[in-house]
Coordinates of C-alpha atoms and ligand atoms in Angstrom, one line a residue:
X700 CA 64.0 -11.2 70.0
X701 CA 64.8 -7.7 71.2
X702 CA 66.5 -7.0 74.5
X703 CA 63.3 -5.5 75.8
X704 CA 61.4 -8.7 75.0
X705 CA 64.1 -10.8 76.7
X706 CA 64.1 -8.5 79.7
X707 CA 60.3 -8.8 79.9
X708 CA 60.6 -12.5 80.2
X709 CA 63.0 -12.2 83.2
X710 CA 60.8 -9.5 84.7
X711 CA 57.9 -12.0 84.5
X712 CA 59.9 -14.7 86.1
X713 CA 60.8 -12.3 89.0
X714 CA 57.2 -11.2 89.3
X715 CA 55.9 -14.7 89.5
X716 CA 58.5 -15.8 92.0
X717 CA 57.7 -12.9 94.1
X718 CA 54.1 -13.6 93.8
X719 CA 54.8 -17.1 95.1
X720 CA 56.8 -15.7 98.1
X721 CA 60.2 -17.0 96.8
X722 CA 63.5 -16.0 98.3
X723 CA 64.0 -12.2 97.8
X724 CA 67.6 -12.7 96.6
X725 CA 66.4 -15.0 93.9
X726 CA 63.8 -12.5 92.9
X727 CA 66.4 -9.8 92.8
X728 CA 68.7 -11.8 90.7
X729 CA 66.1 -12.1 88.0
X730 CA 65.2 -8.4 88.2
X731 CA 68.9 -7.5 87.9
X732 CA 69.1 -9.8 84.9
X733 CA 66.2 -8.1 83.3
X734 CA 67.7 -4.7 84.0
X735 CA 71.1 -5.7 82.6
X736 CA 69.6 -7.0 79.4
X737 CA 67.2 -4.2 79.0
X738 CA 69.8 -1.5 79.3
X739 CA 72.4 -3.2 77.1
X740 CA 73.1 -1.3 73.9
X741 CA 74.1 -4.3 71.8
X742 CA 71.5 -6.9 70.8
X743 CA 71.7 -9.9 73.1
X744 CA 70.0 -12.1 70.4
X745 CA 72.7 -11.1 67.9
X746 CA 75.4 -12.2 70.3
X747 CA 73.7 -15.5 70.9
X748 CA 73.5 -16.1 67.2
X749 CA 77.0 -15.1 66.4
X750 CA 79.8 -17.6 67.0
X751 CA 82.4 -15.0 68.1
X752 CA 81.7 -13.2 71.4
X753 CA 80.2 -15.0 74.3
X754 CA 77.4 -13.7 76.5
X755 CA 79.4 -14.3 79.6
X756 CA 82.0 -11.8 78.3
X757 CA 79.4 -9.0 79.0
X758 CA 79.7 -7.7 82.5
X759 CA 76.7 -8.6 84.7
X760 CA 75.9 -11.8 82.7
X761 CA 77.0 -15.0 84.4
X762 CA 76.9 -18.6 83.2
X763 CA 73.4 -19.4 84.5
X764 CA 71.9 -16.3 83.0
X765 CA 73.8 -16.8 79.7
X766 CA 72.4 -20.3 79.4
X767 CA 68.8 -19.1 80.0
X768 CA 69.2 -16.3 77.5
X769 CA 70.4 -18.6 74.8
X770 CA 67.6 -21.1 75.4
X771 CA 65.2 -18.2 75.2
X772 CA 66.6 -16.8 72.0
X773 CA 67.0 -20.2 70.3
X774 CA 63.6 -21.7 71.3
X775 CA 61.5 -18.6 71.9
X776 CA 60.6 -19.8 75.4
X777 CA 62.0 -20.4 78.8
X778 CA 61.0 -23.7 80.5
X779 CA 61.3 -22.1 83.9
X780 CA 58.7 -19.5 83.0
X781 CA 56.4 -22.1 81.6
X782 CA 56.6 -24.1 84.8
X783 CA 55.7 -21.0 86.8
X784 CA 52.8 -20.2 84.5
X785 CA 51.5 -23.7 85.0
X786 CA 51.2 -23.0 88.7
X787 CA 49.6 -19.6 88.5
X788 CA 46.6 -18.6 86.4
X789 CA 47.9 -16.5 83.5
X790 CA 45.3 -13.8 84.1
X791 CA 47.0 -13.0 87.4
X792 CA 50.0 -11.7 85.4
X793 CA 47.8 -8.8 84.3
X794 CA 47.1 -7.9 87.9
X795 CA 50.9 -7.9 88.7
X796 CA 51.2 -5.3 86.0
X797 CA 48.7 -2.9 87.4
X798 CA 50.6 0.3 88.3
X799 CA 50.9 0.6 92.0
X800 CA 50.1 -3.0 92.8
X801 CA 53.1 -5.3 92.5
X802 CA 53.5 -9.0 93.1
X803 CA 53.1 -8.9 96.9
X804 CA 49.8 -7.1 97.0
X805 CA 48.6 -9.1 94.0
X806 CA 49.3 -12.2 96.0
X807 CA 47.3 -10.9 98.9
X808 CA 44.4 -10.1 96.6
X809 CA 44.6 -13.6 95.1
X810 CA 44.8 -15.5 98.3
X811 CA 42.4 -13.4 100.5
X812 CA 39.8 -12.4 97.9
X813 CA 40.3 -14.9 95.2
X814 CA 41.0 -12.2 92.7
X815 CA 42.6 -13.6 89.6
X816 CA 41.8 -11.2 86.8
X817 CA 41.4 -7.5 86.1
X818 CA 37.7 -7.5 85.9
X819 CA 37.4 -9.1 89.4
X820 CA 39.9 -6.5 90.6
X821 CA 37.9 -3.6 89.4
X822 CA 34.7 -4.9 90.8
X823 CA 36.3 -5.6 94.2
X824 CA 37.6 -2.0 94.3
X825 CA 34.3 -0.6 93.4
X826 CA 32.6 -2.7 96.0
X827 CA 35.2 -1.4 98.6
X828 CA 36.2 -4.9 99.5
X829 CA 39.9 -4.2 98.8
X830 CA 40.2 -1.5 101.5
X831 CA 39.2 -4.0 104.2
X832 CA 42.4 -6.0 103.6
X833 CA 45.4 -5.6 105.9
X834 CA 47.9 -3.3 104.3
X835 CA 45.4 -1.8 101.9
X836 CA 43.1 1.2 102.5
X837 CA 40.8 3.6 100.7
X838 CA 43.7 5.4 99.1
X839 CA 45.2 2.2 97.8
X840 CA 41.8 1.3 96.4
X841 CA 41.6 4.6 94.5
X842 CA 45.2 4.2 93.3
X843 CA 44.4 0.7 92.0
X844 CA 41.4 2.1 90.0
X845 CA 43.7 4.8 88.6
X846 CA 46.3 2.1 87.8
X847 CA 43.8 0.1 85.9
X848 CA 43.1 3.1 83.7
X849 CA 46.8 3.8 83.1
X850 CA 47.4 0.2 82.3
X851 CA 44.6 0.3 79.7
X852 CA 46.3 3.3 78.0
X853 CA 49.8 2.0 78.4
X854 CA 49.2 -1.0 76.2
X855 CA 49.1 1.4 73.3
X856 CA 52.5 3.1 73.5
X857 CA 56.1 1.7 74.1
X858 CA 59.2 3.5 75.5
X859 CA 61.3 5.2 72.9
X860 CA 64.1 2.8 73.8
X861 CA 61.9 -0.2 72.9
X862 CA 60.9 1.3 69.6
X863 CA 64.6 1.9 69.0
X864 CA 65.5 -1.7 69.4
X865 CA 62.7 -2.7 67.0
X866 CA 63.9 0.0 64.5
X867 CA 67.4 -1.3 64.7
X868 CA 66.5 -4.9 64.0
X869 CA 64.1 -3.8 61.2
X870 CA 66.9 -1.7 59.6
X871 CA 69.1 -4.8 59.6
X872 CA 66.4 -7.0 58.2
X873 CA 65.7 -4.6 55.4
X874 CA 69.4 -3.9 54.7
X875 CA 69.3 -7.3 52.9
X876 CA 66.9 -6.0 50.4
X877 CA 68.8 -4.5 47.4
X878 CA 65.7 -2.8 46.0
X879 CA 65.9 -0.1 48.7
X880 CA 67.8 3.1 47.8
X881 CA 66.9 5.2 50.8
X882 CA 65.4 4.4 54.2
X883 CA 64.4 6.4 57.2
X884 CA 62.2 6.1 60.2
X885 CA 59.9 9.1 60.7
X886 CA 57.1 9.9 63.2
X887 CA 57.4 10.4 66.9
X888 CA 60.3 8.0 66.9
X889 CA 62.4 10.3 64.8
X890 CA 61.3 13.2 67.0
X891 CA 62.6 11.3 70.0
X892 CA 59.4 11.4 71.9
X893 CA 59.5 9.6 75.2
X894 CA 56.9 7.0 74.1
X895 CA 56.1 5.9 70.6
X896 CA 52.6 4.9 69.4
X897 CA 53.8 3.3 66.1
X898 CA 56.8 3.3 63.8
X899 CA 56.6 5.1 60.5
X900 CA 59.1 3.8 57.9
X901 CA 59.8 5.5 54.6
X902 CA 61.8 4.0 51.8
X903 CA 62.7 4.9 48.2
X904 CA 62.8 1.7 46.2
X905 CA 63.2 0.7 42.6
X906 CA 60.7 -2.2 43.2
X907 CA 58.2 -1.5 46.0
X908 CA 56.7 -5.1 45.9
X909 CA 60.2 -6.5 46.6
X910 CA 60.5 -4.3 49.7
X911 CA 57.1 -5.4 51.0
X912 CA 57.9 -9.0 50.4
X913 CA 61.1 -8.6 52.4
X914 CA 59.2 -6.7 55.1
X915 CA 56.7 -9.6 55.4
X916 CA 59.5 -12.0 56.3
X917 CA 60.5 -10.0 59.4
X918 CA 60.8 -12.7 62.0
X919 CA 58.9 -10.9 64.8
X920 CA 56.0 -10.1 62.5
X921 CA 52.5 -11.1 63.9
X922 CA 50.0 -9.8 61.3
X923 CA 49.9 -8.0 58.0
X924 CA 47.2 -5.4 58.6
X925 CA 47.1 -4.0 55.1
X926 CA 49.1 -4.0 51.9
X927 CA 48.7 -1.8 48.9
X928 CA 50.9 -0.7 46.1
X929 CA 53.0 1.8 48.1
X930 CA 51.8 1.3 51.7
X931 CA 51.9 -1.6 54.1
X932 CA 51.0 -1.9 57.8
X933 CA 52.0 -4.7 60.1
X934 CA 51.7 -5.6 63.7
X935 CA 54.7 -7.1 65.5
X936 CA 54.5 -9.9 68.1
X937 CA 55.6 -7.3 70.6
X938 CA 52.3 -5.4 69.8
X939 CA 53.9 -2.5 68.0
X940 CA 52.5 -1.4 64.6
X941 CA 54.8 -0.4 61.8
X942 CA 53.6 1.6 58.8
X943 CA 55.8 1.3 55.7
X944 CA 55.5 3.7 52.8
X945 CA 57.4 3.6 49.5
X946 CA 57.9 7.1 48.0
X947 CA 59.5 8.4 44.9
X948 CA 63.1 9.8 45.3
X949 CA 62.0 13.3 44.3
X950 CA 59.4 13.3 47.2
X951 CA 61.6 11.6 49.8
X952 CA 62.4 14.8 51.7
X953 CA 58.8 16.0 51.6
X954 CA 57.5 12.7 52.8
X955 CA 60.1 12.5 55.5
X956 CA 59.1 16.0 56.6
X957 CA 55.4 15.3 56.5
X958 CA 55.5 11.9 58.3
X959 CA 58.0 13.1 60.9
X960 CA 55.4 15.6 62.1
X961 CA 54.4 16.6 64.6
X962 CA 51.0 17.4 63.2
X963 CA 51.1 20.7 65.0
X964 CA 54.5 21.6 63.5
X965 CA 53.2 20.7 60.0
X966 CA 50.1 22.8 60.4
X967 CA 52.3 25.9 61.0
X968 CA 54.6 25.0 58.1
X969 CA 51.7 24.6 55.7
X970 CA 50.4 28.0 56.8
X971 CA 53.7 29.6 56.1
X972 CA 53.8 28.0 52.7
X973 CA 50.3 29.2 51.9
X974 CA 51.3 32.8 52.8
X975 CA 53.9 32.5 50.1
X976 CA 51.5 31.2 47.6
X977 CA 52.9 27.6 47.9
X978 CA 51.4 24.3 48.8
X979 CA 53.2 21.6 50.9
X980 CA 52.2 18.0 51.1
X981 CA 53.9 14.6 51.4
X982 CA 54.8 14.7 47.7
X983 CA 56.6 18.1 47.7
X984 CA 56.3 21.8 47.7
X985 CA 54.3 23.1 44.8
X986 CA 53.8 26.5 43.1
X987 CA 50.6 25.8 41.3
X988 CA 51.1 22.4 39.6
X989 CA 54.9 22.8 39.6
X990 CA 57.0 20.8 42.0
X991 CA 59.7 23.2 43.3
X992 CA 61.1 21.1 46.2
X993 CA 60.9 17.7 47.8
X994 CA 64.0 15.7 47.4
X995 CA 65.5 16.6 50.8
X996 CA 64.1 18.1 54.0
X997 CA 66.5 21.0 53.6
X998 CA 64.9 21.9 50.3
X999 CA 61.4 21.8 51.8
X1000 CA 62.3 24.2 54.7
X1001 CA 64.3 26.4 52.4
X1002 CA 61.2 26.8 50.1
X1003 CA 59.5 28.7 53.0
X1004 CA 62.6 30.6 53.9
X1005 CA 63.6 28.5 56.9
X1006 CA 66.8 26.6 57.8
X1007 CA 66.4 22.9 58.5
X1008 CA 64.9 22.2 61.9
X1009 CA 66.0 19.2 64.0
X1010 CA 63.2 16.7 64.3
X1011 CA 63.4 16.8 68.1
X1012 CA 62.2 20.4 68.0
X1013 CA 59.3 19.9 65.7
X1014 CA 56.5 20.3 68.2
X1015 CA 55.3 23.8 67.3
X1016 CA 56.7 25.2 70.5
X1017 CA 59.6 27.7 69.9
X1018 CA 61.2 26.2 66.8
X1019 CA 59.7 28.6 64.3
X1020 CA 60.6 31.7 66.2
X1021 CA 64.1 30.4 66.6
X1022 CA 64.4 29.4 63.0
X1023 CA 63.0 32.7 61.7
X1024 CA 65.4 34.7 63.9
X1025 CA 68.4 32.5 62.9
X1026 CA 68.7 31.4 66.5
X1027 CA 68.1 27.6 66.3
X1028 CA 70.1 26.2 69.2
X1029 CA 73.0 23.8 68.6
X1030 CA 71.5 20.9 70.4
X1031 CA 73.6 18.9 72.9
X1032 CA 75.0 15.6 71.7
X1033 CA 76.0 12.4 73.5
X1034 CA 79.7 13.1 72.9
X1035 CA 79.4 16.3 74.8
X1036 CA 78.8 14.6 78.1
X1037 CA 81.8 14.2 80.3
X1038 CA 80.6 12.4 83.4
X1039 CA 77.7 10.8 85.2
X1040 CA 76.5 12.1 88.6
X1041 CA 73.9 9.5 89.6
X1042 CA 74.9 5.8 89.9
X1043 CA 74.4 3.0 92.4
X1044 CA 76.6 0.2 93.5
X1045 CA 76.3 -3.0 95.6
X1046 CA 76.5 -0.8 98.7
X1047 CA 72.8 -0.2 98.2
X1048 CA 70.6 -1.7 95.5
X1049 CA 73.0 -1.7 92.5
X1050 CA 74.2 -4.9 90.9
X1051 CA 77.9 -3.9 90.3
X1052 CA 80.7 -3.0 92.7
X1053 CA 82.1 0.5 92.7
X1054 CA 85.2 -0.7 90.8
X1055 CA 83.1 -2.3 88.2
X1056 CA 81.1 0.9 87.7
X1057 CA 84.2 2.9 87.4
X1058 CA 85.7 0.6 84.8
X1059 CA 82.4 0.6 82.9
X1060 CA 82.2 4.4 83.0
X1061 CA 85.8 4.7 81.7
X1062 CA 85.0 2.3 78.9
X1063 CA 82.2 4.6 77.8
X1064 CA 84.6 7.5 77.6
X1065 CA 83.4 9.3 80.8
X1066 CA 85.8 11.2 82.9
X1067 CA 84.0 11.3 86.2
X1068 CA 81.4 9.3 88.1
X1069 CA 79.6 10.0 91.3
X1070 CA 78.5 7.0 93.3
X1071 CA 75.2 8.0 94.8
X1072 CA 73.8 5.1 96.7
X1073 CA 70.5 5.4 98.6
X1074 CA 70.2 6.7 102.1
X1075 CA 68.8 4.6 105.0
X1076 CA 65.1 5.6 104.6
X1077 CA 65.1 3.6 101.4
X1078 CA 65.1 0.3 103.4
X1079 CA 64.0 -1.9 100.5
X1080 CA 66.9 -0.5 98.5
X1081 CA 69.3 -1.3 101.3
X1082 CA 69.9 2.4 101.9
X1083 CA 73.0 3.5 103.8
X1084 CA 73.1 4.8 107.3
X1085 CA 75.6 7.7 108.1
X1086 CA 78.1 5.1 109.3
X1087 CA 77.9 2.9 106.3
X1088 CA 78.1 5.9 104.0
X1089 CA 81.2 7.2 105.7
X1090 CA 82.7 3.7 105.3
X1091 CA 81.8 3.7 101.6
X1092 CA 83.4 7.1 101.2
X1093 CA 86.6 6.0 102.9
X1094 CA 86.6 3.1 100.4
X1095 CA 86.1 5.6 97.5
X1096 CA 89.0 7.7 98.8
X1097 CA 91.2 4.6 98.7
X1098 CA 90.1 3.7 95.2
X1099 CA 90.5 7.3 94.0
X1100 CA 94.2 7.2 94.8
X1101 CA 94.8 4.5 92.3
X1102 CA 92.8 6.2 89.5
X1103 CA 94.6 8.2 86.8
X1104 CA 92.7 10.5 84.5
X1105 CA 89.4 9.7 86.1
X1106 CA 87.5 11.3 89.0
X1107 CA 85.5 9.2 91.3
X1108 CA 83.2 11.2 93.4
X1109 CA 81.8 10.6 96.9
X1110 CA 78.1 11.1 96.4
X1111 CA 74.7 10.1 97.9
X1112 CA 71.1 10.0 96.8
X1113 CA 69.6 11.3 100.0
X1114 CA 65.9 10.9 100.6
X1115 CA 63.7 13.9 101.2
X1116 CA 61.7 12.7 104.2
X1117 CA 57.9 12.7 104.3
X1118 CA 57.9 15.2 107.1
X1119 CA 60.4 17.5 105.2
X1120 CA 64.1 17.6 105.8
X1121 CA 66.7 15.1 104.7
X1122 CA 67.5 11.5 105.7
X1123 CA 71.1 12.3 106.6
X1124 CA 72.5 15.0 108.9
X1125 CA 74.2 18.1 107.4
X1126 CA 77.6 17.3 108.9
X1127 CA 77.6 14.0 106.9
X1128 CA 76.3 15.6 103.7
X1129 CA 79.0 18.3 104.1
X1130 CA 81.7 15.7 103.5
X1131 CA 80.2 14.6 100.1
X1132 CA 81.6 15.7 96.7
X1133 CA 78.0 15.6 95.3
X1134 CA 74.5 15.2 96.7
X1135 CA 71.3 14.5 94.9
X1136 CA 68.1 14.6 96.8
X1137 CA 64.9 12.7 95.8
X1138 CA 61.4 12.0 96.8
X1139 CA 60.7 8.3 97.1
X1140 CA 58.2 8.3 99.9
X1141 CA 55.1 10.3 100.6
X1142 CA 54.4 10.7 96.9
X1143 CA 50.7 10.9 97.6
X1144 CA 51.0 14.1 99.6
X1145 CA 49.4 17.4 98.5
X1146 CA 51.0 19.6 95.9
X1147 CA 51.8 22.2 98.5
X1148 CA 53.5 19.7 100.8
X1149 CA 55.6 18.0 98.1
X1150 CA 56.6 21.3 96.6
X1151 CA 57.6 22.6 100.0
X1152 CA 59.7 19.4 100.7
X1153 CA 61.6 19.7 97.5
X1154 CA 62.2 23.4 97.8
X1155 CA 63.4 22.7 101.4
X1156 CA 65.9 20.3 99.9
X1157 CA 67.1 22.9 97.4
X1158 CA 67.7 25.3 100.2
X1159 CA 70.0 22.9 102.0
X1160 CA 73.5 24.1 101.2
X1161 CA 74.8 20.6 100.7
X1162 CA 72.2 19.5 98.1
X1163 CA 73.2 20.2 94.5
X1164 CA 70.5 18.7 92.5
X1165 CA 67.0 17.1 92.7
X1166 CA 66.9 13.6 91.2
X1167 CA 63.9 12.5 88.9
X1168 CA 62.0 15.7 90.0
X1169 CA 58.4 14.6 89.3
X1170 CA 58.7 10.8 90.0
X1171 CA 56.9 9.8 86.9
X1172 CA 57.3 6.3 85.5
X1173 CA 56.1 6.2 81.9
X1174 CA 53.1 3.9 81.4
X1175 CA 53.2 3.1 85.1
X1176 CA 52.9 6.1 87.4
X1177 CA 51.9 9.6 86.9
X1178 CA 54.1 12.4 88.2
X1179 CA 53.4 13.3 91.8
X1180 CA 51.7 16.6 92.4
X1181 CA 54.3 19.3 92.4
X1182 CA 54.6 22.9 91.4
X1183 CA 57.5 22.5 89.0
X1184 CA 57.7 26.2 88.2
X1185 CA 58.1 27.1 91.9
X1186 CA 60.8 24.3 92.2
X1187 CA 62.7 25.6 89.1
X1188 CA 62.5 29.2 90.5
X1189 CA 63.9 27.9 93.8
X1190 CA 66.7 26.0 92.0
X1191 CA 67.6 29.2 90.2
X1192 CA 67.5 31.3 93.4
X1193 CA 69.7 28.9 95.2
X1194 CA 72.1 28.2 92.4
X1195 CA 71.2 24.5 92.1
X1196 CA 70.8 22.0 89.3
X1197 CA 68.0 19.8 88.1
X1198 CA 68.3 16.2 87.0
X1199 CA 67.1 14.8 83.7
X1200 CA 67.0 11.2 84.7
X1201 CA 67.9 9.3 81.5
X1202 CA 66.3 6.0 82.2
X1203 CA 63.9 5.3 79.4
X1204 CA 61.0 4.7 81.8
X1205 CA 61.6 8.0 83.6
X1206 CA 63.0 10.8 81.3
X1207 CA 62.3 13.1 84.2
X1208 CA 62.6 16.2 83.8
X1209 CA 60.7 15.8 80.6
X1210 CA 61.3 17.9 77.4
X1211 CA 58.9 20.7 78.4
X1212 CA 60.4 21.0 81.9
X1213 CA 63.9 21.1 80.4
X1214 CA 62.8 24.0 78.2
X1215 CA 61.5 25.8 81.3
X1216 CA 64.7 25.2 83.2
X1217 CA 66.7 26.6 80.2
X1218 CA 64.5 29.7 80.1
X1219 CA 65.3 30.3 83.8
X1220 CA 69.0 29.6 83.4
X1221 CA 68.9 26.5 85.6
X1222 CA 71.5 24.0 84.4
X1223 CA 70.2 20.4 83.7
X1224 CA 72.3 17.4 84.6
X1225 CA 71.7 14.3 82.5
X1226 CA 72.1 11.3 84.7
X1227 CA 71.9 7.5 84.2
X1228 CA 70.7 6.4 87.7
X1229 CA 72.5 3.2 86.7
X1230 CA 72.0 0.2 88.9
X1231 CA 74.0 -2.0 86.6
X1232 CA 77.0 -1.6 84.3
X1233 CA 74.8 -1.5 81.2
X1234 CA 72.6 1.1 83.0
X1235 CA 75.3 3.6 82.0
X1236 CA 74.2 3.2 78.4
X1237 CA 71.0 5.1 78.9
X1238 CA 72.6 8.5 78.7
X1239 CA 71.6 8.8 75.0
X1240 CA 67.9 8.6 75.9
X1241 CA 68.4 11.5 78.2
X1242 CA 70.3 13.4 75.5
X1243 CA 67.3 13.0 73.2
X1244 CA 64.9 14.5 75.7
X1245 CA 67.3 17.3 76.4
X1246 CA 67.4 18.0 72.7
X1247 CA 63.6 18.1 72.6
X1248 CA 63.8 20.7 75.3
X1249 CA 66.2 22.8 73.1
X1250 CA 69.2 22.3 75.4
X1251 CA 72.7 23.1 74.1
X1252 CA 76.0 21.9 75.5
X1253 CA 76.0 25.0 77.7
X1254 CA 72.7 24.2 79.3
X1255 CA 73.8 20.8 80.4
X1256 CA 75.9 20.8 83.5
X1257 CA 77.7 17.5 82.9
X1258 CA 78.9 18.5 79.5
X1259 CA 81.6 20.3 81.5
X1260 CA 84.7 18.7 83.0
X1261 CA 84.3 18.2 86.7
X1262 CA 86.4 21.1 87.9
X1263 CA 84.2 23.5 85.8
X1264 CA 81.0 21.9 86.9
X1265 CA 82.1 22.3 90.5
X1266 CA 82.5 26.0 89.9
X1267 CA 79.0 26.2 88.3
X1268 CA 77.5 25.1 91.6
X1269 CA 79.6 27.4 93.5
X1270 CA 81.3 24.9 95.7
X1271 CA 84.9 24.9 94.5
X1272 CA 87.2 23.4 97.1
Ligands
DGT654 P1 52.7 8.3 67.6 O1 52.9 7.3 66.5 O2 51.3 8.3 68.1 O3 53.7 8.2 68.6 O4 52.9 9.7 66.9 P2 53.3 10.2 65.5 O5 53.7 11.6 65.5 O6 54.4 9.3 64.9 O7 52.0 10.1 64.6 P3 51.5 9.2 63.5 O8 52.2 7.8 63.4 O9 50.0 9.1 63.6 O10 51.8 10.0 62.2 C1 53.1 10.3 61.8 C2 53.2 11.6 61.3 O11 52.5 11.8 60.1 C3 52.6 12.7 62.2 O12 53.5 13.1 63.2 C4 52.3 13.8 61.3 C5 51.9 13.1 60.0 N1 50.5 12.9 59.9 C6 49.8 11.8 60.0 N2 48.5 12.0 59.8 C7 48.3 13.3 59.6 C8 47.3 14.2 59.3 O13 46.1 13.8 59.2 N3 47.5 15.5 59.1 C9 48.8 16.0 59.1 N4 49.1 17.2 58.9 N5 49.8 15.2 59.4 C10 49.6 13.9 59.6
CA655 CA1 54.1 7.0 64.6
CA656 CA1 51.7 5.8 61.9
ZN657 ZN1 69.0 6.6 92.1

């Protein structure tokens, strides 16, 4: 079982408990458990199955949770979830998952209108029966209908992070097969796209049948969809499809190039080859019948006079111009990042204390961390009033005195209010080391209104960055209406930064917006928005998107030590 699958089980437990109106603290405990497991870089199942380390040695996993995880990994099910499912029709689960609905509203729909499946939900919305309910309205009804549409599409793609967990376990599984000489995942996964439709796996093997036999014994396999001499497609229990291709060693580079894509990139490359009287396909580069390149990707690109292009850039955007001019950017790497400027603690809706977050950041090699808990408007997230925030900052000052070689910053994630303006007074914000502003409420407002609110925040002298600037949640929620160009312009005009929220469900700014920020000279700050200790591990997903946007170390603000970053935003003290 992958971490994502285990997390999904706990998420389900939390949903069902909330649906039943259970104690909110209990619900939150399961949500935190899901988050902890989901964000953990190591495989939880592997830890359970090994004799050495114990689950409870991982911060954020207590005895009770550890016990449930091992039951789940060892037996494939969780008795507690089975009991809950016995009490609630299984079809209700699909309703809980509709973007914009959530367990509370699903419960109202179930109890008031007897809605227990998606079909009934759609019909009730179309008959305008949903808007009559207390706490619902015409807007909610429209949102639910849109949500139903997104849900239908979402089933087809997984987060990159989820694909990565599958890829990792598959790699391990196939490592046992000695017929394999070379192996690489291609496709959108290799390009680091935010979501992945299916995994494309390439191998060079002395005995293709042996590889396929081994592939067929992968424990999470649900179905073999097709099997030929050199190609095999399977569907995993998780729903994801994996295409395996066995290719000759002299074609490996060409196949890797071809199946990495993107299609648009390959079209341009083939055109360039044609101009030189060459032909490129998945078997190699040919002059007439003669194979002139194909063993490595470098060879393939060199055949058309280009340097090797990083997979993240292969979207037919700027990469060919850069390559031709010898100006391919040196893309930012995880090791370049020095600190994290967006993290939560138990003071608002985080699961770890400030000390625990600091310790975890240090263990990950970071040199600074800003604690940015929510402001009071975010009541459900236990947001901080000015008084509580000042008390927290006093605590941070006390802690800072004991820290050597690590900078703990007094920060806040201040809400941009529905009516414009910020949720905390300027004289409070002025005392912060670092302020990110974000839109959590009024996300349905018009494009003009939301853009104006965000630009208003950028104009505030105490705000340094806009967090998750479009509010998108992959597979769940579209970005809110916002004129991102105008926002980026304003960021440049006021010397501010823009966040690339690294959480695998956000990746916001996305790759295209990162490229736009770079073009304008607006530095991007890659942040974890960690609510747990393991939440700090998501930085690498942010780095991938930044690379897709063509960002270098210089374009990423937190690739600098804190004193230099401070100068960048013109607020050296
Ligand atoms: P995905 O799986 O939807 O996230 O996206 P990709 O990019 O992984 O697409 P996929 O799995 O359909 O195909 C993998 C790569 O193989 C794709 O990026 C380019 C290449 N490819 C597949 N089919 C074609 C084709 O018909 N023409 C060309 N030029 N390339 C193709
Ligand atoms: Ca694919
Ligand atoms: Ca494919
Ligand atoms: Zn946050």
